[in-house]
mmCIF file of C-alpha atoms in Angstrom:
data_model
loop_
_atom_site.group_PDB
_atom_site.id
_atom_site.type_symbol
_atom_site.label_atom_id
_atom_site.label_comp_id
_atom_site.label_asym_id
_atom_site.label_seq_id
_atom_site.Cartn_x
_atom_site.Cartn_y
_atom_site.Cartn_z
ATOM 1 C CA MET B 3 146.360 113.357 114.884
ATOM 2 C CA SER B 4 146.221 114.252 111.362
ATOM 3 C CA SER B 5 145.221 112.437 108.271
ATOM 4 C CA ASP B 6 147.854 110.959 105.865
ATOM 5 C CA PRO B 7 146.964 112.614 102.443
ATOM 6 C CA ARG B 8 149.140 110.243 100.622
ATOM 7 C CA ALA B 9 147.281 107.084 102.220
ATOM 8 C CA ILE B 10 144.174 108.628 101.394
ATOM 9 C CA GLN B 11 144.946 109.321 97.867
ATOM 10 C CA GLU B 12 146.333 105.437 97.481
ATOM 11 C CA LEU B 13 143.033 104.326 98.944
ATOM 12 C CA PHE B 14 141.084 106.146 96.365
ATOM 13 C CA SER B 15 143.352 105.521 93.440
ATOM 14 C CA LYS B 16 143.224 101.636 94.338
ATOM 15 C CA TYR B 17 139.686 101.020 95.421
ATOM 16 C CA ALA B 18 137.178 103.681 94.438
ATOM 17 C CA LEU B 19 135.081 104.483 91.672
ATOM 18 C CA GLY B 20 136.301 107.997 91.154
ATOM 19 C CA PRO B 21 134.308 110.986 92.886
ATOM 20 C CA PRO B 22 131.448 110.038 95.120
ATOM 21 C CA GLU B 23 128.838 110.824 92.041
ATOM 22 C CA ASN B 24 130.092 107.802 90.109
ATOM 23 C CA ALA B 25 128.775 105.543 92.945
ATOM 24 C CA VAL B 26 125.375 104.293 92.527
ATOM 25 C CA GLY B 27 125.022 103.828 96.370
ATOM 26 C CA PHE B 28 126.113 107.294 97.293
ATOM 27 C CA VAL B 29 123.488 108.625 94.807
ATOM 28 C CA LEU B 30 120.905 106.507 95.919
ATOM 29 C CA TRP B 31 121.531 107.580 99.226
ATOM 30 C CA ARG B 32 121.212 111.098 98.600
ATOM 31 C CA LEU B 33 118.054 111.017 96.484
ATOM 32 C CA VAL B 34 116.431 108.705 99.178
ATOM 33 C CA HIS B 35 117.243 111.249 101.974
ATOM 34 C CA GLN B 36 116.143 114.146 99.490
ATOM 35 C CA TYR B 37 113.041 112.380 98.807
ATOM 36 C CA GLN B 38 112.079 111.815 102.661
ATOM 37 C CA ARG B 39 112.998 115.199 103.646
ATOM 38 C CA GLU B 40 110.627 116.779 101.138
ATOM 39 C CA ALA B 41 107.837 114.310 101.557
ATOM 40 C CA ASP B 42 108.265 115.017 105.557
ATOM 41 C CA ARG B 43 107.859 118.680 104.770
ATOM 42 C CA ALA B 44 104.948 118.240 102.395
ATOM 43 C CA LEU B 45 103.042 115.749 104.669
ATOM 44 C CA ALA B 46 103.804 117.865 107.935
ATOM 45 C CA PRO B 47 100.287 119.806 107.562
ATOM 46 C CA VAL B 48 98.788 116.480 107.642
ATOM 47 C CA ASP B 49 100.535 115.295 111.028
ATOM 48 C CA LEU B 50 102.443 112.397 109.336
ATOM 49 C CA THR B 51 106.014 111.837 108.558
ATOM 50 C CA HIS B 52 107.166 109.781 105.335
ATOM 51 C CA LEU B 53 107.511 106.634 107.406
ATOM 52 C CA GLN B 54 104.450 107.066 108.954
ATOM 53 C CA PHE B 55 102.442 107.813 105.608
ATOM 54 C CA MET B 56 104.303 104.682 103.960
ATOM 55 C CA THR B 57 103.261 102.582 106.930
ATOM 56 C CA LEU B 58 99.564 104.030 106.835
ATOM 57 C CA ILE B 59 99.268 103.672 103.167
ATOM 58 C CA MET B 60 100.871 99.973 103.137
ATOM 59 C CA ALA B 61 98.105 99.001 105.794
ATOM 60 C CA ALA B 62 95.514 100.567 103.757
ATOM 61 C CA TRP B 63 96.843 98.790 100.382
ATOM 62 C CA LEU B 64 96.833 95.673 102.105
ATOM 63 C CA ALA B 65 93.274 95.985 103.582
ATOM 64 C CA ARG B 66 91.531 96.726 100.541
ATOM 65 C CA SER B 67 90.813 92.886 99.749
ATOM 66 C CA GLY B 68 89.045 92.897 103.207
ATOM 67 C CA GLU B 69 91.759 90.199 104.587
ATOM 68 C CA ALA B 70 93.050 90.915 107.976
ATOM 69 C CA VAL B 71 96.186 93.174 108.078
ATOM 70 C CA THR B 72 99.173 92.175 110.403
ATOM 71 C CA GLN B 73 102.077 94.162 111.688
ATOM 72 C CA ALA B 74 104.218 91.210 110.302
ATOM 73 C CA GLY B 75 102.402 91.640 106.904
ATOM 74 C CA ILE B 76 103.203 95.448 106.600
ATOM 75 C CA SER B 77 106.907 94.440 107.791
ATOM 76 C CA ARG B 78 107.261 92.302 104.900
ATOM 77 C CA SER B 79 105.445 94.243 102.133
ATOM 78 C CA GLY B 80 107.665 97.209 103.125
ATOM 79 C CA ASP B 81 110.664 95.432 103.868
ATOM 80 C CA ILE B 82 110.810 97.289 107.335
ATOM 81 C CA HIS B 83 112.000 95.867 110.365
ATOM 82 C CA PRO B 84 109.041 94.376 112.677
ATOM 83 C CA MET B 85 110.302 96.497 115.676
ATOM 84 C CA GLN B 86 110.270 99.703 113.503
ATOM 85 C CA VAL B 87 106.714 98.917 112.175
ATOM 86 C CA SER B 88 105.467 98.407 115.710
ATOM 87 C CA GLN B 89 106.885 101.821 116.644
ATOM 88 C CA VAL B 90 105.160 103.586 113.700
ATOM 89 C CA LEU B 91 101.996 101.833 114.444
ATOM 90 C CA LYS B 92 101.877 102.766 117.751
ATOM 91 C CA THR B 93 102.557 106.277 117.271
ATOM 92 C CA LEU B 94 99.903 106.103 114.316
ATOM 93 C CA GLU B 95 97.422 104.590 116.876
ATOM 94 C CA ALA B 96 98.183 107.223 119.238
ATOM 95 C CA LYS B 97 97.053 109.840 116.529
ATOM 96 C CA GLY B 98 93.915 107.822 116.136
ATOM 97 C CA MET B 99 94.940 106.684 112.491
ATOM 98 C CA VAL B 100 95.139 103.018 113.242
ATOM 99 C CA ALA B 101 93.630 100.543 115.506
ATOM 100 C CA ARG B 102 95.749 97.625 116.638
ATOM 101 C CA ARG B 103 94.044 94.389 117.926
ATOM 102 C CA ARG B 104 95.493 90.981 119.227
ATOM 103 C CA ASN B 105 94.749 88.246 116.809
ATOM 104 C CA PRO B 106 92.572 85.756 118.715
ATOM 105 C CA SER B 107 94.006 82.725 117.437
ATOM 106 C CA ASP B 108 97.830 84.161 117.761
ATOM 107 C CA ILE B 109 98.402 86.219 120.938
ATOM 108 C CA ARG B 110 101.746 87.483 119.446
ATOM 109 C CA ALA B 111 100.203 88.702 116.225
ATOM 110 C CA LYS B 112 98.378 92.288 116.097
ATOM 111 C CA HIS B 113 95.840 93.026 113.434
ATOM 112 C CA VAL B 114 95.955 96.781 112.084
ATOM 113 C CA GLU B 115 92.908 98.374 111.085
ATOM 114 C CA VAL B 116 93.005 101.968 109.393
ATOM 115 C CA THR B 117 90.258 103.946 111.310
ATOM 116 C CA ALA B 118 88.168 106.799 109.308
ATOM 117 C CA ALA B 119 90.734 109.403 110.624
ATOM 118 C CA GLY B 120 93.484 107.337 109.184
ATOM 119 C CA LEU B 121 91.618 107.307 105.725
ATOM 120 C CA ALA B 122 90.943 110.825 105.966
ATOM 121 C CA ALA B 123 94.449 111.628 106.640
ATOM 122 C CA LEU B 124 95.361 109.445 103.581
ATOM 123 C CA ARG B 125 92.874 111.416 101.348
ATOM 124 C CA SER B 126 94.893 114.679 102.337
ATOM 125 C CA ALA B 127 98.432 112.870 102.141
ATOM 126 C CA LEU B 128 98.141 110.871 98.877
ATOM 127 C CA PRO B 129 97.908 113.835 96.531
ATOM 128 C CA LEU B 130 100.741 115.642 98.572
ATOM 129 C CA ALA B 131 103.199 112.528 98.321
ATOM 130 C CA ILE B 132 102.262 112.068 94.582
ATOM 131 C CA GLU B 133 103.307 115.627 94.147
ATOM 132 C CA VAL B 134 106.687 115.456 95.640
ATOM 133 C CA GLN B 135 107.481 112.235 93.635
ATOM 134 C CA GLN B 136 106.278 113.995 90.400
ATOM 135 C CA ARG B 137 108.372 117.096 91.153
ATOM 136 C CA LEU B 138 111.619 115.074 91.924
ATOM 137 C CA PHE B 139 111.344 112.187 89.533
ATOM 138 C CA GLY B 140 109.215 113.520 86.728
ATOM 139 C CA GLU B 141 107.993 111.628 83.812
ATOM 140 C CA GLU B 142 110.434 108.893 84.482
ATOM 141 C CA GLY B 143 109.220 108.059 87.719
ATOM 142 C CA ARG B 144 105.507 107.654 86.923
ATOM 143 C CA PRO B 145 103.884 104.242 86.363
ATOM 144 C CA GLY B 146 105.756 102.946 83.188
ATOM 145 C CA GLY B 147 108.608 105.509 83.306
ATOM 146 C CA SER B 148 112.176 104.453 82.740
ATOM 147 C CA LEU B 149 113.224 105.245 86.366
ATOM 148 C CA LEU B 150 110.588 103.241 87.918
ATOM 149 C CA ALA B 151 111.185 100.466 85.538
ATOM 150 C CA ALA B 152 114.759 100.389 86.415
ATOM 151 C CA LEU B 153 114.248 100.414 90.124
ATOM 152 C CA LEU B 154 111.634 97.852 89.945
ATOM 153 C CA ARG B 155 114.085 95.343 87.912
ATOM 154 C CA LEU B 156 116.568 96.000 90.643
ATOM 155 C CA ASP B 157 113.993 95.518 93.503
ATOM 156 C CA ARG B 158 113.682 91.848 92.716
#
């Protein structure tokens, strides 16, 4: 079975924005994957993937007020599917970086606590993640930078 070049050309002339680089979605997709690959590489010495780091740092961020942190709260905060959060937390728990405890008033909910090992991992991992961010996105990606401002406007 071969592709019909005329049908393909018609498709792109009629519906496309031109080359893939003209599509914001394509460029974002590539950048997100590049960022995740580079973050995974940088975080490997701390035994974290990018997703594990983001889940752990969100749990720590939410815990800074002293309020109980739940898996559902992490899911909402990061806009991550609850099942994925549960799986990542299970991995972090096996690594000793978080502890999960059942909520006494709601048996379906689990409280998440960042352990001393989790805090130690974050102390090492946070500068590595920031370095990747600065290397890839430069001044535009810093707080107050034009790239971050544009992304925050879109993330509403």
